[in-house]
Amino acid sequence: MTEDNAIHDAGEPRQRAARMPQSGHGIASFVIALVSGLVVLAGIAFSALMVASGDPEQHLPVFGFIGLVICAFLVLSLVGMVLGFIALRRQDRRRTFGAIGLGLNALILIGTAGLALVGTFFSHSNS
């Protein structure tokens, strides 16, 4: 019985992809997604805790600051999406982190916009 140690055509792209380095744009997109996702989630949670604790009128300056921070990190998430697109277009680099970063950044933007729409809908229906 003989063993076949030759590289077949089907296995060649996988081995070539394993030798390619990760895209720097993709890694940056992934890190931005992690950081901005945590900051946006923390800002929303902190705002919800302040509203639940009592009179939200007394916390208006803090809400303004939290809103600015969330907006800044949503813009950063948009930058992360652009970096993810750039990473996916590179043929000479691995695109794993670019795809994950693009997906997470898109999820952050769509999820935050959806949460804002739901909040707007329920605030107007309770008035």
Short mmCIF file of N, CA, C and O in Angstrom, two decimals:
data_model
loop_
_atom_site.label_atom_id
_atom_site.label_comp_id
_atom_site.label_asym_id
_atom_site.label_seq_id
_atom_site.Cartn_x
_atom_site.Cartn_y
_atom_site.Cartn_z
N MET A 1 0.85 -1.16 0.00
CA MET A 1 0.00 0.00 0.00
C MET A 1 0.90 1.23 0.00
O MET A 1 1.81 1.35 0.80
N THR A 2 0.60 2.17 -0.87
CA THR A 2 1.42 3.37 -0.98
C THR A 2 0.65 4.56 -0.43
O THR A 2 -0.57 4.64 -0.52
N GLU A 3 1.40 5.49 0.15
CA GLU A 3 0.79 6.72 0.67
C GLU A 3 0.93 7.82 -0.36
O GLU A 3 1.95 7.93 -1.03
N ASP A 4 -0.08 8.65 -0.44
CA ASP A 4 -0.08 9.76 -1.36
C ASP A 4 0.20 11.04 -0.58
O ASP A 4 -0.67 11.54 0.11
N ASN A 5 1.43 11.54 -0.63
CA ASN A 5 1.80 12.75 0.10
C ASN A 5 1.81 13.99 -0.78
O ASN A 5 2.23 15.05 -0.35
N ALA A 6 1.37 13.87 -2.01
CA ALA A 6 1.37 15.01 -2.92
C ALA A 6 0.27 16.00 -2.53
O ALA A 6 -0.76 15.63 -2.00
N ILE A 7 0.53 17.27 -2.81
CA ILE A 7 -0.47 18.31 -2.56
C ILE A 7 -1.41 18.33 -3.75
O ILE A 7 -1.00 18.48 -4.90
N HIS A 8 -2.67 18.18 -3.46
CA HIS A 8 -3.67 18.19 -4.52
C HIS A 8 -4.13 19.61 -4.78
O HIS A 8 -3.96 20.50 -3.96
N ASP A 9 -4.75 19.81 -5.91
CA ASP A 9 -5.23 21.15 -6.26
C ASP A 9 -6.23 21.68 -5.26
O ASP A 9 -6.30 22.88 -5.00
N ALA A 10 -7.03 20.82 -4.65
CA ALA A 10 -8.04 21.27 -3.70
C ALA A 10 -7.41 21.80 -2.41
O ALA A 10 -7.95 22.68 -1.77
N GLY A 11 -6.25 21.28 -2.00
CA GLY A 11 -5.62 21.72 -0.76
C GLY A 11 -4.67 22.88 -0.92
O GLY A 11 -4.25 23.50 0.04
N GLU A 12 -4.32 23.21 -2.15
CA GLU A 12 -3.34 24.25 -2.39
C GLU A 12 -3.79 25.64 -1.94
O GLU A 12 -3.02 26.35 -1.27
N PRO A 13 -5.01 26.11 -2.22
CA PRO A 13 -5.39 27.45 -1.75
C PRO A 13 -5.40 27.58 -0.24
O PRO A 13 -5.06 28.61 0.30
N ARG A 14 -5.77 26.49 0.46
CA ARG A 14 -5.80 26.55 1.92
C ARG A 14 -4.40 26.72 2.48
O ARG A 14 -4.18 27.50 3.39
N GLN A 15 -3.43 25.99 1.93
CA GLN A 15 -2.06 26.13 2.42
C GLN A 15 -1.49 27.50 2.05
O GLN A 15 -0.75 28.10 2.82
N ARG A 16 -1.83 28.01 0.88
CA ARG A 16 -1.36 29.33 0.49
C ARG A 16 -1.97 30.40 1.38
O ARG A 16 -1.30 31.33 1.81
N ALA A 17 -3.25 30.25 1.74
CA ALA A 17 -3.92 31.20 2.62
C ALA A 17 -3.34 31.16 4.03
O ALA A 17 -3.28 32.17 4.71
N ALA A 18 -2.92 30.00 4.46
CA ALA A 18 -2.34 29.87 5.81
C ALA A 18 -0.99 30.58 5.89
O ALA A 18 -0.59 31.01 6.97
N ARG A 19 -0.29 30.71 4.77
CA ARG A 19 1.01 31.39 4.78
C ARG A 19 0.88 32.90 4.68
O ARG A 19 1.81 33.62 4.99
N MET A 20 -0.27 33.39 4.24
CA MET A 20 -0.44 34.84 4.09
C MET A 20 -0.64 35.48 5.46
O MET A 20 -1.31 34.93 6.32
N PRO A 21 -0.10 36.69 5.66
CA PRO A 21 -0.32 37.37 6.93
C PRO A 21 -1.72 37.98 7.00
O PRO A 21 -2.36 38.21 5.97
N GLN A 22 -2.17 38.24 8.21
CA GLN A 22 -3.47 38.90 8.41
C GLN A 22 -3.38 40.34 7.93
O GLN A 22 -2.33 40.97 7.98
N SER A 23 -4.49 40.85 7.49
CA SER A 23 -4.56 42.24 7.05
C SER A 23 -4.55 43.17 8.25
O SER A 23 -5.31 42.97 9.20
N GLY A 24 -3.71 44.17 8.21
CA GLY A 24 -3.67 45.17 9.29
C GLY A 24 -4.97 45.95 9.36
O GLY A 24 -5.44 46.30 10.45
N HIS A 25 -5.56 46.22 8.19
CA HIS A 25 -6.85 46.91 8.17
C HIS A 25 -7.93 46.06 8.84
O HIS A 25 -8.79 46.59 9.55
N GLY A 26 -7.88 44.76 8.62
CA GLY A 26 -8.86 43.87 9.22
C GLY A 26 -8.72 43.80 10.73
O GLY A 26 -9.72 43.80 11.46
N ILE A 27 -7.49 43.74 11.21
CA ILE A 27 -7.27 43.71 12.66
C ILE A 27 -7.73 45.02 13.28
O ILE A 27 -8.38 45.02 14.33
N ALA A 28 -7.45 46.15 12.62
CA ALA A 28 -7.90 47.44 13.13
C ALA A 28 -9.43 47.51 13.16
O ALA A 28 -10.01 48.02 14.12
N SER A 29 -10.07 46.99 12.12
CA SER A 29 -11.54 46.98 12.08
C SER A 29 -12.11 46.15 13.23
O SER A 29 -13.08 46.55 13.87
N PHE A 30 -11.50 45.01 13.50
CA PHE A 30 -11.95 44.14 14.58
C PHE A 30 -11.77 44.80 15.94
O PHE A 30 -12.68 44.77 16.78
N VAL A 31 -10.63 45.42 16.17
CA VAL A 31 -10.37 46.09 17.46
C VAL A 31 -11.32 47.27 17.65
O VAL A 31 -11.87 47.47 18.74
N ILE A 32 -11.54 48.04 16.58
CA ILE A 32 -12.48 49.15 16.66
C ILE A 32 -13.87 48.65 17.01
O ILE A 32 -14.59 49.25 17.81
N ALA A 33 -14.28 47.53 16.41
CA ALA A 33 -15.60 46.96 16.69
C ALA A 33 -15.72 46.57 18.16
O ALA A 33 -16.75 46.83 18.80
N LEU A 34 -14.69 45.95 18.70
CA LEU A 34 -14.74 45.55 20.11
C LEU A 34 -14.83 46.77 21.03
O LEU A 34 -15.67 46.82 21.94
N VAL A 35 -13.98 47.76 20.79
CA VAL A 35 -13.94 48.93 21.66
C VAL A 35 -15.23 49.74 21.54
O VAL A 35 -15.86 50.09 22.55
N SER A 36 -15.64 50.04 20.31
CA SER A 36 -16.84 50.87 20.15
C SER A 36 -18.09 50.14 20.60
O SER A 36 -19.00 50.75 21.17
N GLY A 37 -18.15 48.84 20.40
CA GLY A 37 -19.30 48.08 20.88
C GLY A 37 -19.42 48.11 22.39
O GLY A 37 -20.51 48.30 22.93
N LEU A 38 -18.30 47.96 23.08
CA LEU A 38 -18.33 48.00 24.55
C LEU A 38 -18.68 49.39 25.06
O LEU A 38 -19.46 49.53 26.02
N VAL A 39 -18.15 50.43 24.43
CA VAL A 39 -18.44 51.79 24.89
C VAL A 39 -19.91 52.15 24.64
O VAL A 39 -20.57 52.73 25.51
N VAL A 40 -20.43 51.81 23.46
CA VAL A 40 -21.84 52.11 23.15
C VAL A 40 -22.76 51.33 24.09
O VAL A 40 -23.72 51.88 24.64
N LEU A 41 -22.46 50.07 24.32
CA LEU A 41 -23.27 49.26 25.23
C LEU A 41 -23.22 49.82 26.65
O LEU A 41 -24.25 49.91 27.33
N ALA A 42 -22.03 50.21 27.10
CA ALA A 42 -21.90 50.78 28.45
C ALA A 42 -22.65 52.11 28.55
O ALA A 42 -23.30 52.39 29.57
N GLY A 43 -22.59 52.94 27.52
CA GLY A 43 -23.30 54.22 27.53
C GLY A 43 -24.80 54.02 27.59
O GLY A 43 -25.51 54.72 28.34
N ILE A 44 -25.31 53.07 26.81
CA ILE A 44 -26.75 52.80 26.84
C ILE A 44 -27.18 52.24 28.19
O ILE A 44 -28.19 52.65 28.76
N ALA A 45 -26.39 51.32 28.72
CA ALA A 45 -26.72 50.73 30.02
C ALA A 45 -26.66 51.78 31.13
O ALA A 45 -27.54 51.81 32.01
N PHE A 46 -25.65 52.64 31.10
CA PHE A 46 -25.52 53.67 32.12
C PHE A 46 -26.68 54.66 32.05
O PHE A 46 -27.22 55.07 33.07
N SER A 47 -27.09 55.01 30.84
CA SER A 47 -28.23 55.91 30.67
C SER A 47 -29.51 55.27 31.18
O SER A 47 -30.33 55.93 31.83
N ALA A 48 -29.69 54.00 30.88
CA ALA A 48 -30.89 53.29 31.36
C ALA A 48 -30.92 53.21 32.88
O ALA A 48 -31.98 53.37 33.49
N LEU A 49 -29.76 53.00 33.49
CA LEU A 49 -29.70 52.95 34.96
C LEU A 49 -30.03 54.32 35.56
O LEU A 49 -30.70 54.40 36.60
N MET A 50 -29.57 55.39 34.94
CA MET A 50 -29.87 56.72 35.46
C MET A 50 -31.35 57.04 35.32
O MET A 50 -31.93 57.67 36.21
N VAL A 51 -31.96 56.63 34.23
CA VAL A 51 -33.40 56.88 34.05
C VAL A 51 -34.19 56.07 35.08
O VAL A 51 -35.15 56.57 35.67
N ALA A 52 -33.77 54.84 35.33
CA ALA A 52 -34.49 53.99 36.27
C ALA A 52 -34.30 54.42 37.72
O ALA A 52 -35.13 54.11 38.57
N SER A 53 -33.23 55.16 38.01
CA SER A 53 -32.93 55.52 39.39
C SER A 53 -33.79 56.67 39.92
O SER A 53 -33.84 56.89 41.12
N GLY A 54 -34.42 57.41 39.03
CA GLY A 54 -35.22 58.52 39.54
C GLY A 54 -35.53 59.53 38.48
O GLY A 54 -35.76 59.19 37.32
N ASP A 55 -35.50 60.78 38.87
CA ASP A 55 -35.87 61.89 38.00
C ASP A 55 -34.79 62.10 36.93
O ASP A 55 -33.67 62.52 37.25
N PRO A 56 -35.10 61.83 35.65
CA PRO A 56 -34.08 62.01 34.60
C PRO A 56 -33.75 63.47 34.31
O PRO A 56 -32.71 63.76 33.74
N GLU A 57 -34.60 64.40 34.74
CA GLU A 57 -34.37 65.82 34.49
C GLU A 57 -33.10 66.32 35.18
O GLU A 57 -32.43 67.21 34.68
N GLN A 58 -32.77 65.75 36.32
CA GLN A 58 -31.59 66.21 37.06
C GLN A 58 -30.29 65.73 36.43
O GLN A 58 -29.22 66.23 36.75
N HIS A 59 -30.37 64.75 35.51
CA HIS A 59 -29.17 64.18 34.88
C HIS A 59 -28.96 64.65 33.44
O HIS A 59 -28.20 64.04 32.71
N LEU A 60 -29.62 65.73 33.02
CA LEU A 60 -29.54 66.15 31.63
C LEU A 60 -28.12 66.44 31.13
O LEU A 60 -27.77 66.03 30.02
N PRO A 61 -27.25 67.10 31.90
CA PRO A 61 -25.88 67.31 31.40
C PRO A 61 -25.12 65.99 31.20
O PRO A 61 -24.36 65.86 30.24
N VAL A 62 -25.35 65.03 32.08
CA VAL A 62 -24.69 63.73 31.94
C VAL A 62 -25.21 63.00 30.71
O VAL A 62 -24.45 62.38 29.97
N PHE A 63 -26.52 63.09 30.46
CA PHE A 63 -27.09 62.46 29.26
C PHE A 63 -26.50 63.07 27.99
O PHE A 63 -26.26 62.36 27.02
N GLY A 64 -26.29 64.38 28.01
CA GLY A 64 -25.68 65.04 26.86
C GLY A 64 -24.28 64.53 26.59
O GLY A 64 -23.90 64.27 25.44
N PHE A 65 -23.49 64.38 27.65
CA PHE A 65 -22.13 63.88 27.51
C PHE A 65 -22.13 62.44 27.01
O PHE A 65 -21.36 62.08 26.12
N ILE A 66 -23.01 61.61 27.58
CA ILE A 66 -23.10 60.21 27.14
C ILE A 66 -23.51 60.15 25.67
O ILE A 66 -22.98 59.34 24.90
N GLY A 67 -24.44 61.01 25.27
CA GLY A 67 -24.86 61.05 23.86
C GLY A 67 -23.72 61.41 22.93
O GLY A 67 -23.57 60.81 21.86
N LEU A 68 -22.90 62.37 23.33
CA LEU A 68 -21.75 62.75 22.51
C LEU A 68 -20.73 61.62 22.41
O LEU A 68 -20.17 61.36 21.34
N VAL A 69 -20.49 60.93 23.51
CA VAL A 69 -19.55 59.81 23.51
C VAL A 69 -20.08 58.69 22.61
O VAL A 69 -19.33 58.12 21.81
N ILE A 70 -21.37 58.38 22.72
CA ILE A 70 -21.94 57.32 21.89
C ILE A 70 -21.86 57.71 20.41
O ILE A 70 -21.49 56.88 19.57
N CYS A 71 -22.17 58.97 20.08
CA CYS A 71 -22.08 59.42 18.69
C CYS A 71 -20.65 59.32 18.17
O CYS A 71 -20.42 58.92 17.02
N ALA A 72 -19.69 59.69 18.99
CA ALA A 72 -18.29 59.62 18.57
C ALA A 72 -17.87 58.17 18.28
O ALA A 72 -17.19 57.89 17.28
N PHE A 73 -18.31 57.25 19.11
CA PHE A 73 -17.93 55.86 18.90
C PHE A 73 -18.74 55.21 17.78
O PHE A 73 -18.28 54.26 17.17
N LEU A 74 -19.91 55.74 17.47
CA LEU A 74 -20.64 55.27 16.29
C LEU A 74 -19.94 55.73 15.01
O LEU A 74 -19.88 54.97 14.03
N VAL A 75 -19.39 56.93 15.02
CA VAL A 75 -18.59 57.39 13.88
C VAL A 75 -17.33 56.52 13.76
O VAL A 75 -16.93 56.13 12.65
N LEU A 76 -16.73 56.19 14.89
CA LEU A 76 -15.57 55.30 14.87
C LEU A 76 -15.95 53.92 14.33
O LEU A 76 -15.18 53.30 13.59
N SER A 77 -17.13 53.45 14.64
CA SER A 77 -17.60 52.18 14.11
C SER A 77 -17.79 52.26 12.60
O SER A 77 -17.54 51.29 11.88
N LEU A 78 -18.22 53.41 12.10
CA LEU A 78 -18.33 53.61 10.66
C LEU A 78 -16.95 53.55 10.00
O LEU A 78 -16.78 52.95 8.93
N VAL A 79 -15.96 54.13 10.65
CA VAL A 79 -14.58 54.03 10.17
C VAL A 79 -14.13 52.56 10.18
O VAL A 79 -13.45 52.10 9.24
N GLY A 80 -14.52 51.82 11.21
CA GLY A 80 -14.20 50.40 11.26
C GLY A 80 -14.83 49.61 10.12
O GLY A 80 -14.23 48.67 9.60
N MET A 81 -16.04 50.01 9.71
CA MET A 81 -16.66 49.35 8.56
C MET A 81 -15.86 49.61 7.28
O MET A 81 -15.65 48.69 6.48
N VAL A 82 -15.41 50.84 7.11
CA VAL A 82 -14.61 51.17 5.92
C VAL A 82 -13.31 50.36 5.92
O VAL A 82 -12.90 49.81 4.89
N LEU A 83 -12.68 50.25 7.09
CA LEU A 83 -11.45 49.45 7.18
C LEU A 83 -11.73 47.98 6.90
O LEU A 83 -10.91 47.29 6.28
N GLY A 84 -12.89 47.49 7.32
CA GLY A 84 -13.27 46.11 7.01
C GLY A 84 -13.45 45.89 5.52
O GLY A 84 -13.03 44.87 4.97
N PHE A 85 -14.09 46.86 4.84
CA PHE A 85 -14.23 46.77 3.39
C PHE A 85 -12.86 46.76 2.70
O PHE A 85 -12.63 45.99 1.77
N ILE A 86 -11.96 47.62 3.17
CA ILE A 86 -10.62 47.67 2.59
C ILE A 86 -9.91 46.33 2.79
O ILE A 86 -9.26 45.81 1.88
N ALA A 87 -10.06 45.75 3.98
CA ALA A 87 -9.41 44.47 4.27
C ALA A 87 -9.97 43.36 3.39
O ALA A 87 -9.23 42.45 2.97
N LEU A 88 -11.26 43.40 3.09
CA LEU A 88 -11.84 42.37 2.24
C LEU A 88 -11.42 42.50 0.78
O LEU A 88 -11.45 41.52 0.04
N ARG A 89 -11.01 43.68 0.37
CA ARG A 89 -10.59 43.89 -1.01
C ARG A 89 -9.14 43.47 -1.25
O ARG A 89 -8.74 43.29 -2.39
N ARG A 90 -8.36 43.29 -0.18
CA ARG A 90 -6.95 42.93 -0.33
C ARG A 90 -6.84 41.45 -0.69
O ARG A 90 -7.34 40.59 0.03
N GLN A 91 -6.18 41.14 -1.78
CA GLN A 91 -6.02 39.76 -2.22
C GLN A 91 -4.75 39.12 -1.67
O GLN A 91 -4.64 37.90 -1.63
N ASP A 92 -3.81 39.95 -1.22
CA ASP A 92 -2.53 39.43 -0.75
C ASP A 92 -2.49 39.21 0.76
O ASP A 92 -1.45 38.90 1.31
N ARG A 93 -3.61 39.36 1.43
CA ARG A 93 -3.69 39.19 2.89
C ARG A 93 -4.88 38.32 3.24
O ARG A 93 -5.84 38.20 2.48
N ARG A 94 -4.83 37.75 4.44
CA ARG A 94 -5.99 37.01 4.92
C ARG A 94 -7.09 37.99 5.30
O ARG A 94 -6.82 39.08 5.77
N ARG A 95 -8.34 37.59 5.12
CA ARG A 95 -9.44 38.51 5.29
C ARG A 95 -10.37 38.14 6.45
O ARG A 95 -11.46 38.67 6.55
N THR A 96 -9.93 37.28 7.33
CA THR A 96 -10.78 36.81 8.42
C THR A 96 -11.18 37.95 9.36
O THR A 96 -12.37 38.16 9.61
N PHE A 97 -10.20 38.69 9.86
CA PHE A 97 -10.51 39.78 10.78
C PHE A 97 -11.27 40.90 10.10
O PHE A 97 -12.09 41.58 10.72
N GLY A 98 -11.02 41.11 8.81
CA GLY A 98 -11.76 42.12 8.07
C GLY A 98 -13.24 41.78 8.00
O GLY A 98 -14.10 42.65 8.19
N ALA A 99 -13.55 40.51 7.74
CA ALA A 99 -14.96 40.10 7.67
C ALA A 99 -15.63 40.18 9.03
O ALA A 99 -16.77 40.65 9.16
N ILE A 100 -14.94 39.73 10.08
CA ILE A 100 -15.52 39.79 11.43
C ILE A 100 -15.70 41.25 11.86
O ILE A 100 -16.74 41.62 12.41
N GLY A 101 -14.70 42.08 11.62
CA GLY A 101 -14.79 43.50 11.98
C GLY A 101 -15.90 44.21 11.23
O GLY A 101 -16.65 45.00 11.81
N LEU A 102 -16.04 43.92 9.94
CA LEU A 102 -17.11 44.52 9.14
C LEU A 102 -18.47 44.12 9.68
O LEU A 102 -19.36 44.95 9.87
N GLY A 103 -18.63 42.83 9.98
CA GLY A 103 -19.91 42.36 10.51
C GLY A 103 -20.24 42.96 11.87
O GLY A 103 -21.38 43.38 12.11
N LEU A 104 -19.27 43.00 12.76
CA LEU A 104 -19.52 43.55 14.10
C LEU A 104 -19.81 45.05 14.05
O LEU A 104 -20.72 45.54 14.73
N ASN A 105 -19.06 45.78 13.23
CA ASN A 105 -19.30 47.22 13.11
C ASN A 105 -20.68 47.50 12.51
O ASN A 105 -21.38 48.41 12.95
N ALA A 106 -21.07 46.72 11.51
CA ALA A 106 -22.40 46.88 10.93
C ALA A 106 -23.48 46.54 11.97
O ALA A 106 -24.50 47.24 12.06
N LEU A 107 -23.25 45.50 12.76
CA LEU A 107 -24.20 45.13 13.81
C LEU A 107 -24.33 46.24 14.85
O LEU A 107 -25.44 46.53 15.32
N ILE A 108 -23.23 46.87 15.21
CA ILE A 108 -23.27 47.96 16.17
C ILE A 108 -24.09 49.13 15.63
O ILE A 108 -24.96 49.68 16.32
N LEU A 109 -23.83 49.51 14.38
CA LEU A 109 -24.54 50.64 13.79
C LEU A 109 -26.03 50.34 13.62
O LEU A 109 -26.89 51.15 13.98
N ILE A 110 -26.35 49.19 13.06
CA ILE A 110 -27.75 48.83 12.83
C ILE A 110 -28.48 48.61 14.15
O ILE A 110 -29.62 49.04 14.32
N GLY A 111 -27.82 47.96 15.10
CA GLY A 111 -28.45 47.71 16.40
C GLY A 111 -28.72 48.99 17.18
O GLY A 111 -29.79 49.14 17.78
N THR A 112 -27.78 49.92 17.14
CA THR A 112 -27.98 51.19 17.85
C THR A 112 -29.09 52.01 17.18
O THR A 112 -29.93 52.59 17.87
N ALA A 113 -29.10 52.03 15.85
CA ALA A 113 -30.17 52.75 15.14
C ALA A 113 -31.53 52.10 15.41
O ALA A 113 -32.53 52.80 15.63
N GLY A 114 -31.58 50.78 15.41
CA GLY A 114 -32.82 50.08 15.71
C GLY A 114 -33.29 50.33 17.13
O GLY A 114 -34.49 50.54 17.37
N LEU A 115 -32.37 50.35 18.08
CA LEU A 115 -32.72 50.62 19.47
C LEU A 115 -33.23 52.05 19.62
O LEU A 115 -34.19 52.30 20.37
N ALA A 116 -32.63 53.00 18.90
CA ALA A 116 -33.10 54.38 18.94
C ALA A 116 -34.50 54.50 18.34
O ALA A 116 -35.35 55.23 18.87
N LEU A 117 -34.77 53.78 17.26
CA LEU A 117 -36.10 53.80 16.66
C LEU A 117 -37.15 53.19 17.59
O LEU A 117 -38.26 53.72 17.72
N VAL A 118 -36.81 52.09 18.24
CA VAL A 118 -37.74 51.47 19.19
C VAL A 118 -37.99 52.41 20.35
O VAL A 118 -39.14 52.58 20.79
N GLY A 119 -36.95 53.05 20.86
CA GLY A 119 -37.12 54.01 21.96
C GLY A 119 -37.95 55.19 21.56
O GLY A 119 -38.79 55.68 22.34
N THR A 120 -37.78 55.67 20.34
CA THR A 120 -38.58 56.80 19.85
C THR A 120 -40.04 56.38 19.71
O THR A 120 -40.94 57.13 20.09
N PHE A 121 -40.28 55.20 19.20
CA PHE A 121 -41.64 54.72 19.03
C PHE A 121 -42.35 54.59 20.37
O PHE A 121 -43.48 55.03 20.52
N PHE A 122 -41.69 53.99 21.35
CA PHE A 122 -42.33 53.80 22.64
C PHE A 122 -42.46 55.09 23.43
O PHE A 122 -43.37 55.24 24.23
N SER A 123 -41.57 56.05 23.23
CA SER A 123 -41.69 57.32 23.94
C SER A 123 -42.87 58.13 23.39
O SER A 123 -43.54 58.84 24.13
N HIS A 124 -43.14 58.01 22.10
CA HIS A 124 -44.28 58.74 21.51
C HIS A 124 -45.60 58.03 21.78
O HIS A 124 -46.63 58.68 21.86
N SER A 125 -45.58 56.71 21.93
CA SER A 125 -46.82 56.00 22.19
C SER A 125 -47.28 56.15 23.64
O SER A 125 -48.45 56.01 23.95
N ASN A 126 -46.35 56.47 24.55
CA ASN A 126 -46.70 56.66 25.95
C ASN A 126 -47.13 58.08 26.27
O ASN A 126 -47.59 58.36 27.35
N SER A 127 -46.95 59.00 25.35
CA SER A 127 -47.28 60.41 25.62
C SER A 127 -48.75 60.67 25.54
O SER A 127 -49.52 60.14 24.89
#
